[in-house]
Short mmCIF file of C-alpha atoms in Angstrom, two decimals:
data_model
loop_
_atom_site.label_atom_id
_atom_site.label_comp_id
_atom_site.label_asym_id
_atom_site.label_seq_id
_atom_site.Cartn_x
_atom_site.Cartn_y
_atom_site.Cartn_z
CA MET H 1 -97.13 -12.06 -105.32
CA ALA H 2 -100.85 -12.62 -104.84
CA ARG H 3 -102.02 -10.47 -106.90
CA GLU H 4 -99.78 -11.21 -109.93
CA ALA H 5 -101.58 -14.42 -109.99
CA THR H 6 -102.73 -15.88 -113.85
CA GLY H 7 -103.35 -19.06 -113.12
CA GLY H 8 -105.70 -21.85 -112.51
CA ALA H 9 -106.89 -22.96 -109.00
CA LEU H 10 -107.95 -25.70 -107.15
CA VAL H 11 -110.48 -26.03 -104.66
CA VAL H 12 -109.54 -28.30 -101.17
CA ALA H 13 -112.39 -30.29 -101.73
CA GLU H 14 -111.31 -32.15 -98.44
CA ALA H 15 -108.35 -31.76 -96.36
CA GLY H 16 -107.21 -34.70 -94.60
CA PRO H 17 -104.83 -34.71 -91.57
CA GLN H 18 -102.39 -32.24 -92.51
CA ALA H 19 -101.73 -30.55 -96.15
CA LEU H 20 -100.02 -27.04 -95.73
CA VAL H 21 -98.22 -25.15 -98.09
CA GLN H 22 -94.10 -24.46 -98.11
CA ASP H 23 -91.73 -22.83 -99.15
CA HIS H 24 -87.96 -22.76 -98.51
CA GLY H 25 -88.85 -20.79 -94.85
CA ARG H 26 -88.57 -18.51 -92.87
CA PHE H 27 -85.32 -16.84 -92.25
CA GLY H 28 -83.41 -13.46 -90.46
CA VAL H 29 -86.41 -14.03 -87.99
CA ARG H 30 -84.81 -16.35 -85.37
CA HIS H 31 -83.18 -13.89 -82.51
CA LEU H 32 -87.53 -12.73 -82.73
CA GLY H 33 -88.14 -15.95 -81.55
CA VAL H 34 -89.73 -16.85 -84.81
CA THR H 35 -88.94 -20.09 -86.49
CA GLN H 36 -87.43 -21.19 -89.83
CA GLY H 37 -90.49 -23.88 -90.91
CA GLY H 38 -90.51 -24.68 -94.91
CA ALA H 39 -90.71 -28.03 -96.03
CA LEU H 40 -89.93 -30.87 -93.94
CA ASP H 41 -88.48 -32.93 -96.82
CA TRP H 42 -87.36 -29.78 -99.38
CA VAL H 43 -85.35 -32.74 -101.40
CA SER H 44 -89.30 -33.27 -102.77
CA LEU H 45 -90.01 -30.16 -102.46
CA GLY H 46 -86.97 -29.61 -104.59
CA TRP H 47 -88.12 -31.93 -107.65
CA ALA H 48 -91.95 -30.66 -107.60
CA ASN H 49 -90.81 -27.76 -108.59
CA TRP H 50 -88.11 -29.19 -110.88
CA LEU H 51 -90.76 -30.80 -112.89
CA LEU H 52 -92.63 -27.78 -113.64
CA GLY H 53 -89.36 -25.58 -114.18
CA ASN H 54 -90.19 -23.39 -110.73
CA ALA H 55 -87.66 -22.09 -108.60
CA PRO H 56 -86.54 -24.71 -105.94
CA ASP H 57 -88.46 -22.44 -102.62
CA ALA H 58 -91.57 -21.80 -105.08
CA ALA H 59 -94.33 -22.72 -102.19
CA GLY H 60 -95.77 -25.68 -102.68
CA LEU H 61 -98.23 -28.38 -101.09
CA GLU H 62 -96.96 -30.56 -98.26
CA ILE H 63 -99.20 -33.23 -97.81
CA ALA H 64 -98.77 -35.47 -94.49
CA VAL H 65 -100.04 -38.77 -94.28
CA GLY H 66 -102.63 -38.70 -96.93
CA GLY H 67 -106.72 -37.82 -96.88
CA LEU H 68 -106.67 -34.92 -99.24
CA THR H 69 -109.15 -34.02 -102.66
CA LEU H 70 -108.51 -31.46 -104.38
CA GLU H 71 -110.67 -30.27 -107.25
CA ALA H 72 -109.62 -28.41 -110.26
CA GLU H 73 -111.30 -25.32 -111.13
CA SER H 74 -109.63 -24.87 -114.56
CA ARG H 75 -107.30 -26.22 -116.39
CA LEU H 76 -103.81 -26.91 -114.89
CA THR H 77 -100.24 -29.04 -115.24
CA LEU H 78 -98.89 -30.10 -111.62
CA ALA H 79 -96.05 -32.08 -110.15
CA LEU H 80 -95.92 -34.84 -107.51
CA ALA H 81 -92.79 -36.14 -105.98
CA GLY H 82 -91.73 -37.34 -102.50
CA ALA H 83 -93.62 -40.50 -100.57
CA ASP H 84 -96.10 -42.41 -102.27
CA LEU H 85 -100.06 -42.20 -100.80
CA GLY H 86 -101.49 -43.80 -103.10
CA VAL H 87 -102.86 -40.56 -104.97
CA ARG H 88 -105.04 -40.70 -108.54
CA LEU H 89 -106.96 -38.52 -110.80
CA ASP H 90 -110.67 -39.66 -110.59
CA ASP H 91 -109.23 -42.98 -111.28
CA THR H 92 -105.40 -42.85 -112.83
CA PRO H 93 -103.07 -43.69 -110.19
CA ILE H 94 -100.30 -41.16 -110.32
CA ALA H 95 -97.10 -42.26 -109.76
CA PRO H 96 -94.49 -40.22 -107.88
CA TYR H 97 -92.11 -37.55 -109.85
CA THR H 98 -94.19 -36.85 -112.54
CA VAL H 99 -96.52 -34.09 -113.94
CA PHE H 100 -100.01 -34.20 -115.17
CA VAL H 101 -102.88 -31.84 -116.24
CA ILE H 102 -105.68 -31.83 -114.15
CA GLU H 103 -109.01 -30.64 -115.79
CA PRO H 104 -111.71 -28.20 -114.87
CA GLY H 105 -114.19 -30.73 -112.67
CA GLN H 106 -111.17 -33.51 -112.45
CA ARG H 107 -110.53 -34.70 -108.39
CA LEU H 108 -106.59 -35.19 -107.47
CA VAL H 109 -106.77 -38.06 -104.53
CA PHE H 110 -104.08 -38.39 -101.55
CA GLU H 111 -105.08 -42.39 -100.19
CA ARG H 112 -102.92 -43.31 -97.80
CA PRO H 113 -98.92 -44.10 -96.65
CA VAL H 114 -97.57 -45.84 -99.21
CA HIS H 115 -94.08 -45.77 -99.13
CA GLY H 116 -92.97 -42.36 -96.94
CA LEU H 117 -94.89 -40.23 -95.23
CA ARG H 118 -95.05 -36.91 -97.09
CA ALA H 119 -95.78 -36.06 -100.58
CA TYR H 120 -95.37 -32.52 -102.32
CA LEU H 121 -97.52 -31.01 -105.19
CA ALA H 122 -96.19 -27.79 -107.27
CA LEU H 123 -98.20 -25.38 -109.07
CA PRO H 124 -96.97 -23.57 -112.55
CA GLY H 125 -95.01 -21.03 -110.94
CA GLY H 126 -95.75 -22.30 -107.47
CA ILE H 127 -98.71 -21.20 -105.14
CA ALA H 128 -99.97 -17.16 -104.96
CA ALA H 129 -100.86 -16.23 -101.65
CA ALA H 130 -98.62 -12.63 -99.57
CA PRO H 131 -95.95 -13.98 -97.50
CA VAL H 132 -95.85 -12.78 -94.56
CA MET H 133 -91.71 -11.90 -93.41
CA GLY H 134 -91.01 -13.53 -96.65
CA SER H 135 -91.91 -16.61 -97.07
CA LEU H 136 -95.73 -18.53 -97.28
CA ALA H 137 -94.23 -20.85 -94.82
CA SER H 138 -97.36 -22.25 -93.06
CA VAL H 139 -96.77 -22.67 -89.04
CA MET H 140 -99.20 -23.58 -87.06
CA ARG H 141 -98.77 -22.51 -83.99
CA GLU H 142 -96.77 -19.10 -84.70
CA GLN H 143 -99.99 -18.63 -86.72
CA LEU H 144 -97.54 -17.29 -89.21
CA GLY H 145 -98.08 -17.72 -93.67
CA GLY H 146 -99.79 -19.91 -95.90
CA LEU H 147 -102.98 -18.85 -97.44
CA ASP H 148 -104.56 -16.41 -95.24
CA GLY H 149 -101.17 -15.34 -93.45
CA GLN H 150 -102.57 -17.21 -90.53
CA GLY H 151 -100.60 -20.29 -90.85
CA ARG H 152 -103.05 -22.73 -90.54
CA ALA H 153 -103.35 -26.30 -92.57
CA LEU H 154 -105.47 -26.77 -95.64
CA SER H 155 -109.58 -26.91 -95.21
CA LYS H 156 -112.19 -27.67 -97.16
CA GLY H 157 -113.01 -24.75 -99.61
CA ASP H 158 -110.02 -23.04 -99.76
CA ARG H 159 -107.92 -22.06 -103.01
CA LEU H 160 -104.78 -22.63 -103.69
CA VAL H 161 -104.37 -20.41 -106.93
CA ALA H 162 -101.04 -21.30 -108.95
CA ARG H 163 -98.95 -17.83 -109.97
CA HIS H 164 -98.21 -18.66 -113.48
CA ALA H 165 -100.89 -20.32 -116.29
CA GLU H 166 -98.23 -21.93 -118.28
CA CYS H 167 -94.75 -23.73 -116.93
CA GLN H 168 -91.90 -25.91 -118.75
CA SER H 169 -92.38 -29.45 -117.70
CA ARG H 170 -89.37 -31.75 -117.47
CA ARG H 171 -89.23 -35.03 -116.95
CA LEU H 172 -86.95 -37.45 -114.74
CA ASP H 173 -85.64 -40.31 -115.81
CA THR H 174 -84.08 -42.25 -112.72
CA PRO H 175 -86.63 -40.69 -109.60
CA PRO H 176 -85.24 -40.21 -106.55
CA ASP H 177 -86.22 -42.76 -103.74
CA PRO H 178 -87.11 -39.91 -100.53
CA ALA H 179 -87.80 -42.42 -98.12
CA ALA H 180 -85.24 -45.11 -99.22
CA ALA H 181 -84.36 -47.61 -96.37
CA ASP H 182 -80.99 -48.56 -95.40
CA VAL H 183 -79.77 -44.74 -95.79
CA PRO H 184 -78.28 -43.88 -92.71
CA LEU H 185 -78.82 -40.35 -90.92
CA ALA H 186 -75.66 -38.05 -91.09
CA LEU H 187 -75.33 -36.53 -88.41
CA VAL H 188 -72.88 -33.47 -88.17
CA THR H 189 -71.06 -34.08 -84.77
CA GLY H 190 -70.42 -31.12 -82.18
CA ALA H 191 -72.24 -29.01 -79.76
CA GLN H 192 -72.66 -30.33 -76.33
CA ILE H 193 -71.06 -34.28 -77.72
CA ALA H 194 -68.07 -34.49 -75.59
CA HIS H 195 -69.51 -33.59 -72.03
CA PHE H 196 -71.81 -38.03 -73.57
CA ASP H 197 -70.04 -41.33 -71.89
CA GLY H 198 -67.86 -43.26 -74.05
CA ALA H 199 -70.81 -46.01 -74.16
CA SER H 200 -73.41 -44.06 -74.82
CA LEU H 201 -71.69 -42.48 -77.92
CA PHE H 202 -70.23 -46.09 -79.08
CA GLU H 203 -74.33 -47.22 -78.73
CA ALA H 204 -75.67 -43.88 -80.23
CA PHE H 205 -74.07 -44.42 -84.05
CA ASN H 206 -73.79 -48.37 -83.50
CA ARG H 207 -77.13 -49.15 -82.56
CA ALA H 208 -80.28 -49.45 -84.42
CA TRP H 209 -82.72 -45.86 -83.60
CA GLN H 210 -87.00 -46.93 -84.27
CA VAL H 211 -88.66 -43.44 -85.24
CA ASP H 212 -90.96 -43.00 -82.19
CA SER H 213 -94.64 -41.93 -83.03
CA ARG H 214 -94.57 -38.40 -81.25
CA ALA H 215 -92.75 -36.49 -84.08
CA ASP H 216 -94.11 -33.82 -86.19
CA ARG H 217 -93.15 -30.34 -87.71
CA MET H 218 -91.41 -29.76 -84.79
CA GLY H 219 -89.22 -32.62 -83.75
CA VAL H 220 -88.81 -36.13 -84.18
CA ARG H 221 -88.42 -38.34 -81.54
CA LEU H 222 -86.78 -41.46 -81.54
CA THR H 223 -86.20 -44.52 -79.09
CA GLY H 224 -83.19 -47.19 -78.31
CA PRO H 225 -80.51 -47.24 -75.76
CA VAL H 226 -80.74 -44.71 -73.62
CA LEU H 227 -77.60 -42.48 -74.03
CA ARG H 228 -75.73 -40.68 -70.76
CA CYS H 229 -74.51 -36.88 -70.89
CA ARG H 230 -72.73 -36.06 -68.24
CA LEU H 231 -74.68 -32.25 -68.19
CA GLY H 232 -76.63 -31.05 -65.57
CA GLY H 233 -78.50 -27.83 -66.26
CA MET H 234 -77.72 -26.14 -69.87
CA ILE H 235 -78.51 -22.57 -70.05
CA SER H 236 -80.96 -21.70 -73.07
CA GLU H 237 -79.01 -21.31 -76.10
CA GLY H 238 -79.62 -20.96 -79.98
CA ILE H 239 -80.56 -24.58 -81.80
CA PRO H 240 -79.61 -25.63 -85.38
CA LEU H 241 -82.04 -27.45 -88.03
CA GLY H 242 -81.48 -31.16 -87.08
CA ALA H 243 -80.21 -30.57 -83.78
CA VAL H 244 -79.95 -34.24 -81.88
CA GLN H 245 -80.93 -33.52 -78.27
CA VAL H 246 -80.80 -35.30 -75.77
CA PRO H 247 -83.38 -34.53 -72.61
CA PRO H 248 -83.33 -36.23 -69.25
CA ASP H 249 -84.41 -39.61 -69.93
CA GLY H 250 -81.50 -40.44 -72.76
CA GLN H 251 -83.86 -40.84 -75.42
CA PRO H 252 -82.86 -37.88 -78.39
CA ILE H 253 -85.54 -35.66 -80.25
CA VAL H 254 -84.05 -34.11 -84.10
CA LEU H 255 -85.46 -31.01 -83.70
CA LEU H 256 -87.09 -29.92 -87.13
CA ASN H 257 -87.84 -26.68 -89.30
CA ASP H 258 -91.11 -25.65 -87.06
CA ARG H 259 -88.82 -26.47 -83.71
CA GLN H 260 -88.16 -22.90 -80.89
CA THR H 261 -85.43 -21.09 -81.49
CA VAL H 262 -83.87 -21.35 -78.53
CA GLY H 263 -83.50 -24.94 -75.66
CA GLY H 264 -81.70 -25.93 -72.79
CA TYR H 265 -80.62 -29.50 -73.59
CA PRO H 266 -77.46 -31.36 -74.56
CA ARG H 267 -76.76 -32.00 -77.86
CA LEU H 268 -74.81 -35.23 -79.68
CA GLY H 269 -74.82 -32.88 -82.67
CA ALA H 270 -77.22 -31.87 -85.97
CA LEU H 271 -78.80 -33.57 -88.96
CA SER H 272 -77.25 -32.85 -92.29
CA PRO H 273 -80.12 -31.23 -94.67
CA LEU H 274 -80.34 -34.10 -96.47
CA ALA H 275 -80.51 -36.33 -93.56
CA CYS H 276 -83.17 -34.31 -92.55
CA ALA H 277 -84.92 -34.45 -95.43
CA ARG H 278 -85.14 -38.15 -95.02
CA LEU H 279 -86.50 -38.24 -91.89
CA ALA H 280 -89.18 -36.06 -92.39
CA GLN H 281 -90.49 -39.46 -94.68
CA CYS H 282 -89.76 -41.54 -91.97
CA GLN H 283 -93.10 -43.63 -91.01
CA PRO H 284 -93.87 -44.27 -86.69
CA GLY H 285 -91.78 -47.67 -85.91
CA GLU H 286 -89.00 -47.18 -88.02
CA SER H 287 -85.78 -47.53 -87.52
CA VAL H 288 -82.66 -45.42 -88.80
CA HIS H 289 -78.90 -45.83 -87.88
CA PHE H 290 -77.00 -42.37 -87.24
CA ALA H 291 -73.44 -42.02 -89.28
CA ALA H 292 -71.05 -38.99 -87.96
CA VAL H 293 -70.26 -36.49 -90.94
CA THR H 294 -68.06 -33.38 -91.08
CA PRO H 295 -69.55 -30.38 -91.57
CA GLN H 296 -67.36 -30.72 -94.99
CA ARG H 297 -68.92 -33.54 -95.84
CA ALA H 298 -72.60 -32.71 -95.11
CA ARG H 299 -71.95 -28.79 -97.25
CA ARG H 300 -70.78 -31.02 -100.61
CA ASP H 301 -73.28 -33.63 -100.05
CA TYR H 302 -76.27 -30.29 -99.47
CA LEU H 303 -74.50 -28.48 -102.79
CA ALA H 304 -74.53 -31.69 -105.17
CA GLN H 305 -78.18 -31.86 -104.23
CA LEU H 306 -78.71 -27.99 -105.52
CA ALA H 307 -76.44 -28.32 -107.83
CA ARG H 308 -79.28 -30.85 -109.46
CA TRP H 309 -81.65 -27.38 -109.77
CA GLN H 310 -79.50 -25.56 -111.64
CA MET K 1 -68.77 -3.61 -66.38
CA SER K 2 -67.76 -7.70 -67.06
CA GLN K 3 -64.48 -8.61 -67.67
CA ALA K 4 -63.74 -9.34 -71.44
CA PRO K 5 -64.87 -12.49 -72.76
CA THR K 6 -62.95 -15.38 -74.49
CA PRO K 7 -65.25 -16.37 -77.26
CA ARG K 8 -65.30 -20.12 -78.36
CA LEU K 9 -66.37 -21.03 -81.41
CA GLU K 10 -68.44 -24.67 -81.56
CA THR K 11 -69.81 -26.60 -84.09
CA VAL K 12 -73.19 -27.24 -84.21
CA ALA K 13 -74.56 -27.50 -88.01
CA MET K 14 -73.39 -28.00 -90.74
CA ASP K 15 -74.18 -24.38 -91.41
CA ALA K 16 -74.22 -22.84 -88.05
CA LEU K 17 -71.53 -21.95 -85.71
CA MET K 18 -72.01 -21.56 -81.52
CA VAL K 19 -70.28 -18.13 -80.18
CA ARG K 20 -69.78 -18.84 -76.16
CA LEU K 21 -68.80 -15.34 -74.21
CA PHE K 22 -70.02 -16.51 -71.05
CA SER K 23 -70.57 -19.83 -68.81
CA ARG K 24 -73.14 -17.57 -66.62
CA ILE K 25 -76.16 -15.81 -66.77
CA ASP K 26 -75.70 -12.27 -66.25
CA GLU K 27 -76.96 -8.96 -67.54
CA ALA K 28 -73.35 -7.60 -67.35
CA ASN K 29 -72.80 -9.84 -70.32
CA MET K 30 -75.43 -8.13 -72.71
CA PRO K 31 -73.09 -5.44 -73.90
CA TRP K 32 -70.08 -7.67 -74.79
CA THR K 33 -73.75 -10.41 -76.69
CA LEU K 34 -74.37 -6.90 -78.06
CA ALA K 35 -71.19 -5.77 -79.60
CA ALA K 36 -70.74 -9.86 -80.87
CA ASP K 37 -74.24 -9.18 -82.38
CA SER K 38 -73.56 -6.28 -84.12
CA ALA K 39 -69.56 -7.16 -85.33
CA LEU K 40 -70.86 -10.87 -86.98
CA ARG K 41 -73.75 -9.57 -88.42
CA GLU K 42 -71.80 -6.43 -90.18
CA ARG K 43 -68.30 -9.74 -91.20
CA PHE K 44 -70.79 -11.97 -92.65
CA GLY K 45 -72.64 -9.50 -94.32
CA THR K 46 -75.34 -11.12 -96.31
CA ALA K 47 -73.59 -14.39 -96.22
CA LEU K 48 -75.24 -14.58 -92.10
CA ILE K 49 -78.81 -16.53 -92.42
CA ASP K 50 -79.49 -15.82 -89.20
CA LEU K 51 -78.19 -14.93 -86.18
CA VAL K 52 -79.67 -16.39 -82.68
CA PRO K 53 -78.11 -14.39 -79.30
CA SER K 54 -79.29 -15.36 -75.86
CA TYR K 55 -78.27 -16.10 -72.25
CA THR K 56 -73.81 -16.37 -72.59
CA THR K 57 -74.18 -17.49 -77.05
CA LEU K 58 -74.47 -16.92 -79.64
CA LEU K 59 -75.63 -18.80 -82.66
CA ILE K 60 -74.28 -18.41 -86.74
CA HIS K 61 -76.45 -19.69 -89.05
CA TYR K 62 -74.20 -19.09 -92.19
CA ASP K 63 -74.38 -19.29 -96.10
CA VAL K 64 -72.38 -22.31 -97.53
CA ALA K 65 -73.03 -22.00 -100.38
CA ARG K 66 -70.91 -18.98 -100.14
CA LEU K 67 -69.28 -20.09 -97.49
CA THR K 68 -66.82 -23.17 -96.47
CA HIS K 69 -66.72 -24.08 -92.87
CA ALA K 70 -63.77 -22.91 -92.20
CA GLU K 71 -63.88 -19.57 -94.16
CA ALA K 72 -67.22 -19.05 -91.38
CA ARG K 73 -64.60 -19.80 -88.71
CA GLU K 74 -62.30 -17.43 -89.64
CA LEU K 75 -64.78 -14.22 -90.21
CA ALA K 76 -65.69 -15.19 -87.19
CA LEU K 77 -62.61 -15.35 -85.62
CA THR K 78 -61.87 -11.89 -86.85
CA ALA K 79 -65.43 -9.98 -85.90
CA LEU K 80 -64.68 -11.04 -82.47
CA ASP K 81 -61.19 -10.00 -82.45
CA GLY K 82 -60.30 -7.23 -79.64
CA LEU K 83 -64.27 -7.11 -79.08
CA ALA K 84 -65.21 -3.97 -77.03
CA PRO K 85 -68.96 -3.94 -74.86
CA ALA K 86 -71.76 -2.00 -76.66
CA ALA K 87 -72.97 1.58 -75.44
CA ALA K 88 -75.75 0.59 -73.08
CA SER K 89 -77.91 3.23 -75.06
CA THR K 90 -78.08 1.00 -77.59
CA ALA K 91 -80.53 -0.96 -76.12
CA ARG K 92 -84.97 0.01 -76.48
CA GLU K 93 -86.55 1.12 -72.90
CA HIS K 94 -89.84 -0.23 -72.48
CA VAL K 95 -92.48 0.12 -69.57
CA ILE K 96 -95.24 -2.23 -70.07
CA PRO K 97 -98.67 -1.15 -67.96
CA VAL K 98 -100.12 -4.54 -66.05
CA TRP K 99 -103.20 -5.49 -64.34
CA TYR K 100 -102.12 -7.41 -61.54
CA ASP K 101 -105.05 -8.73 -59.95
CA PRO K 102 -105.64 -12.59 -58.97
CA SER K 103 -108.43 -13.37 -61.58
CA VAL K 104 -106.06 -12.46 -64.48
CA GLY K 105 -102.75 -13.74 -62.44
CA PRO K 106 -103.20 -16.71 -59.96
CA GLU K 107 -99.81 -17.63 -59.04
CA LEU K 108 -99.83 -13.47 -57.19
CA GLU K 109 -101.64 -15.27 -53.90
CA THR K 110 -99.74 -18.14 -53.84
CA ILE K 111 -96.06 -16.49 -54.13
CA ALA K 112 -97.07 -13.63 -52.04
CA ALA K 113 -98.33 -16.59 -49.10
CA ARG K 114 -94.93 -18.58 -49.47
CA LEU K 115 -92.89 -15.22 -48.45
CA ASP K 116 -95.74 -14.22 -45.82
CA ILE K 117 -95.78 -10.70 -47.83
CA SER K 118 -98.80 -8.98 -49.15
CA PRO K 119 -100.20 -9.48 -52.67
CA GLN K 120 -98.93 -5.71 -53.50
CA GLU K 121 -95.85 -6.87 -52.11
CA VAL K 122 -94.57 -8.82 -54.64
CA VAL K 123 -96.71 -6.91 -57.19
CA ARG K 124 -93.47 -3.61 -55.86
CA ARG K 125 -91.11 -6.55 -56.11
CA HIS K 126 -91.65 -7.56 -59.56
CA CYS K 127 -91.76 -3.70 -60.61
CA ALA K 128 -89.33 -2.55 -58.44
CA ARG K 129 -86.26 -3.26 -60.95
CA ASP K 130 -85.61 -3.23 -64.88
CA TYR K 131 -85.04 -6.16 -66.66
CA CYS K 132 -82.63 -7.44 -69.82
CA ALA K 133 -84.15 -8.89 -72.79
CA PHE K 134 -82.23 -11.54 -72.79
CA ALA K 135 -83.34 -13.91 -75.78
CA LEU K 136 -86.31 -14.17 -77.83
CA GLY K 137 -87.87 -17.55 -78.04
CA PHE K 138 -90.22 -20.20 -77.09
CA ALA K 139 -93.00 -18.65 -79.23
CA PRO K 140 -92.57 -15.48 -81.66
CA GLY K 141 -91.57 -11.98 -79.80
CA TYR K 142 -91.52 -14.04 -76.18
CA ALA K 143 -88.83 -12.19 -74.30
CA PHE K 144 -86.50 -14.95 -71.58
CA MET K 145 -86.14 -11.31 -69.22
CA GLY K 146 -84.05 -11.21 -66.01
CA LEU K 147 -83.10 -10.89 -63.18
CA VAL K 148 -85.73 -10.90 -60.67
CA GLU K 149 -85.76 -9.74 -57.02
CA GLU K 150 -84.08 -13.73 -55.71
CA SER K 151 -86.82 -13.44 -52.92
CA LEU K 152 -89.49 -14.19 -55.87
CA ALA K 153 -88.17 -16.51 -57.80
CA THR K 154 -90.14 -20.05 -57.69
CA PRO K 155 -89.93 -22.38 -59.85
CA ARG K 156 -92.22 -23.50 -63.05
CA LEU K 157 -95.51 -25.22 -62.12
CA GLU K 158 -95.11 -28.60 -61.98
CA THR K 159 -97.36 -29.28 -65.05
CA PRO K 160 -98.13 -26.55 -67.61
CA ARG K 161 -101.11 -24.77 -68.11
CA GLN K 162 -103.02 -25.70 -71.73
CA ARG K 163 -103.82 -22.60 -72.29
CA VAL K 164 -101.88 -19.04 -71.02
CA PRO K 165 -104.01 -16.02 -72.71
CA ALA K 166 -101.81 -13.33 -75.02
CA GLY K 167 -100.71 -11.20 -72.59
CA SER K 168 -99.58 -13.30 -69.11
CA VAL K 169 -96.87 -11.71 -67.30
CA GLY K 170 -95.24 -14.85 -64.87
CA ILE K 171 -92.12 -16.01 -63.65
CA ALA K 172 -90.37 -18.49 -63.30
CA GLU K 173 -86.94 -18.53 -61.16
CA ARG K 174 -85.55 -15.51 -61.42
CA GLN K 175 -87.11 -15.05 -65.60
CA THR K 176 -89.85 -13.41 -66.49
CA ALA K 177 -91.29 -12.62 -69.17
CA ILE K 178 -94.82 -12.52 -71.29
CA TYR K 179 -97.04 -14.54 -73.27
CA PRO K 180 -97.12 -12.57 -77.05
CA MET K 181 -99.92 -15.16 -77.88
CA ARG K 182 -101.77 -17.85 -76.24
CA SER K 183 -99.65 -21.12 -75.69
CA PRO K 184 -99.03 -23.81 -73.64
CA GLY K 185 -97.20 -23.02 -70.14
CA GLY K 186 -95.40 -23.45 -67.34
CA TRP K 187 -94.71 -20.29 -65.58
CA ASN K 188 -96.67 -18.14 -62.73
CA ILE K 189 -98.63 -16.06 -63.94
CA LEU K 190 -98.88 -12.35 -61.74
CA GLY K 191 -100.88 -10.22 -64.24
CA ARG K 192 -101.46 -9.27 -67.58
CA THR K 193 -101.12 -6.57 -70.06
CA ALA K 194 -103.04 -5.56 -73.15
CA VAL K 195 -99.32 -4.05 -74.55
CA LYS K 196 -98.98 -6.10 -78.41
CA LEU K 197 -96.01 -7.87 -78.47
CA PHE K 198 -95.65 -9.28 -81.04
CA ASP K 199 -97.48 -7.45 -84.27
CA ARG K 200 -96.47 -8.00 -88.23
CA GLU K 201 -99.14 -4.83 -88.87
CA ARG K 202 -96.49 -2.89 -86.80
CA GLU K 203 -92.57 -1.86 -88.64
CA GLU K 204 -91.32 -3.22 -85.03
CA ILE K 205 -93.35 -7.06 -85.66
CA SER K 206 -91.55 -7.69 -81.79
CA LEU K 207 -92.16 -5.23 -80.25
CA PHE K 208 -88.90 -5.89 -78.25
CA GLN K 209 -85.09 -7.31 -79.29
CA PRO K 210 -81.99 -9.41 -78.08
CA GLY K 211 -80.91 -6.36 -75.07
CA ASP K 212 -83.65 -4.17 -74.85
CA ARG K 213 -84.66 -2.98 -70.41
CA VAL K 214 -87.91 -3.38 -69.88
CA ARG K 215 -90.18 -2.63 -66.97
CA PHE K 216 -93.28 -2.88 -65.09
CA GLU K 217 -95.96 -0.63 -63.96
CA ALA K 218 -98.95 -1.69 -61.74
CA ILE K 219 -102.61 -0.14 -63.35
CA ASP K 220 -105.80 -0.98 -62.32
CA ARG K 221 -108.48 -2.64 -63.99
CA ALA K 222 -110.11 0.65 -65.26
CA THR K 223 -107.32 1.82 -66.72
CA PHE K 224 -106.48 -2.10 -68.19
CA ILE K 225 -109.57 -1.90 -70.39
CA ASP K 226 -108.66 1.20 -71.44
CA GLN K 227 -106.07 0.36 -73.26
CA GLY K 228 -108.22 -2.81 -74.35
CA GLY K 229 -106.59 -5.33 -72.20
CA ASP K 230 -109.35 -8.66 -71.78
CA VAL K 231 -110.33 -9.28 -68.35
CA THR K 232 -111.52 -12.56 -68.85
CA PRO K 233 -110.44 -14.77 -65.63
CA MET K 234 -107.85 -17.56 -66.62
CA GLU K 235 -108.86 -20.75 -66.84
CA GLU K 236 -108.56 -23.43 -64.32
CA ARG K 237 -105.95 -25.74 -64.75
#
C-alpha cells in the first residue's frame, strides 16, 4: 500500500508519448465489463522485477516508444528490461537487463526505439500507489489504476515512489531478446476456426503478416492475405487475451490487455501469453508468422517462463 | 422456461474455455446462464480467474498453474452436469429514472418520426417493459440489455459519435443500454439518467450484474436536476 512506502522517488521531468504504471493486471472483474489491463510484455516486466528481487507482478513502468525523462529525488536502485529505447543515465548509456543506481539530481532519459518498442523499469518493491480493484494497472480508457487511480499516463511532475528502500539485486548472464525476429507467434487454435475456408486457414499459417500502425494496448491489426469466414453475424461473447479476431475485411486484429470484455467477430483462436508479449515489442511494418500450437504446449512454455523467476 | 440446454465446451485459448449453451438470444436463457455461472464458480473455486457470461455463452478463464487443459474441461463438464435453472428471485431489480428529452436524446424524434408516433409514445414503449442485463462489456458497468419492443428496434448510427455523455440511455436493434462514462458510441440516444452505473467508492462497484432486471421510468427536467443530472445538451456529431 502507498502508506507503507519507504523507498526513494523519481520525478517525471518530461512525459513522452506513453509511460504507464503497470502490473500483471486486474482479475476477477471482467463480468462487470472491466478489462484486465497489465503489462503488454509481461515477460519483460517480470525480468525487470526479477533483477531487483521483486515479485514478478510488482508494479513497474511500461515505457512505449521513448521520450521520457525521470529525475531522481533520492538515491535509488533501478532495473531495466525489454526494448532498447536508447536509455541514458545523464551521459552514460544503460543497456536493457541491467541494474544500476541513480543518485539525487541525476536524470534517466528514454530516447527512442533502437530495438523493440516497450521498455520496463522496476523500482525496489515495485511502485507504491493505492490499487484499484486489486491492481495498479493503468487503463486510460476505463480511468482505472495508476498513480492516482484514474488510469492516466504519466505527466510532467508525477512522482514515482518505490515501496522499499532496499532490494536484493541479481545479475542476468544471458539477457533474453524480447523483440527477436523470426520467432513465430504461437496461436492456440479454436473458437470459430472451423468456419474459415480452407484456403484462408492455409494462408493464415503459411504467409507473413505485417504489423499495422493501427496498434495500441487494446489490439494490434495485422495486414496480409484476406481471410474468409463463413459465419455471418455472431452473438457477442467473452474474449480471451490474445484472441485473433477477423472482422469482415478479412484482416486479423490480435486483442491485447485493454480489449473490450465481450465482442462479436469470429476468431481463429488466441495467441499464447508469450506470443502476446512478443507481439507487443513489434514495430509497425514488421513481419510476423503464426504457428498453431496446442493449449498443452502453450501451457508448458508459459509455466517454464514462470519457473525462471522462482 | 426454455428447454435444458446441452452445453458444448470449446477451446478458445491456452487458459480459457467457452461454454456454449444456446444458439440465439432469448430472455429465457438467463436462468440457465446464471445457474451455469454459479455452478462453474463453485466447482473451479480459487482456480477460476475470470468468468464472463454473455447472451448465449460463458467464458471460463482458469489458472493454468493449477489446472491442465484436460482437468479444466473435466471440471467444467462436471459443473454443468444436471444443470437446473436458477430461481428468478436471484435476479436483482432496478428502476432507472430517465429524463427523455431531444436535447439530451436526439434520436427520440428520429424514431418517433420514422414510426409516425409522438416522442411520448416512444418513451411509453421504452418504459413499458423490464429488461434483462445479458452481459456487461464495452466499458466498466455497461450492460447490454434487452429485448426492446420490436417496433423500436433501430440500427446503430452509421457514423458513431465521438463523445456520448455519461448517463446517456440508448437503443441499438433490440438492445438497450446506459453509457456509464463519456465515451464514443453509435447507439440511438433517447435520454439521460443521473444514476451512477460504475462507482468504485461504492460497495457494489457496478450497479448491474449479469442477469439483473432493469426498468426505465420517465422523469421531468426538474426531478432530473434534483437527482444531480447534467442538462448540458448533447453535442452535434
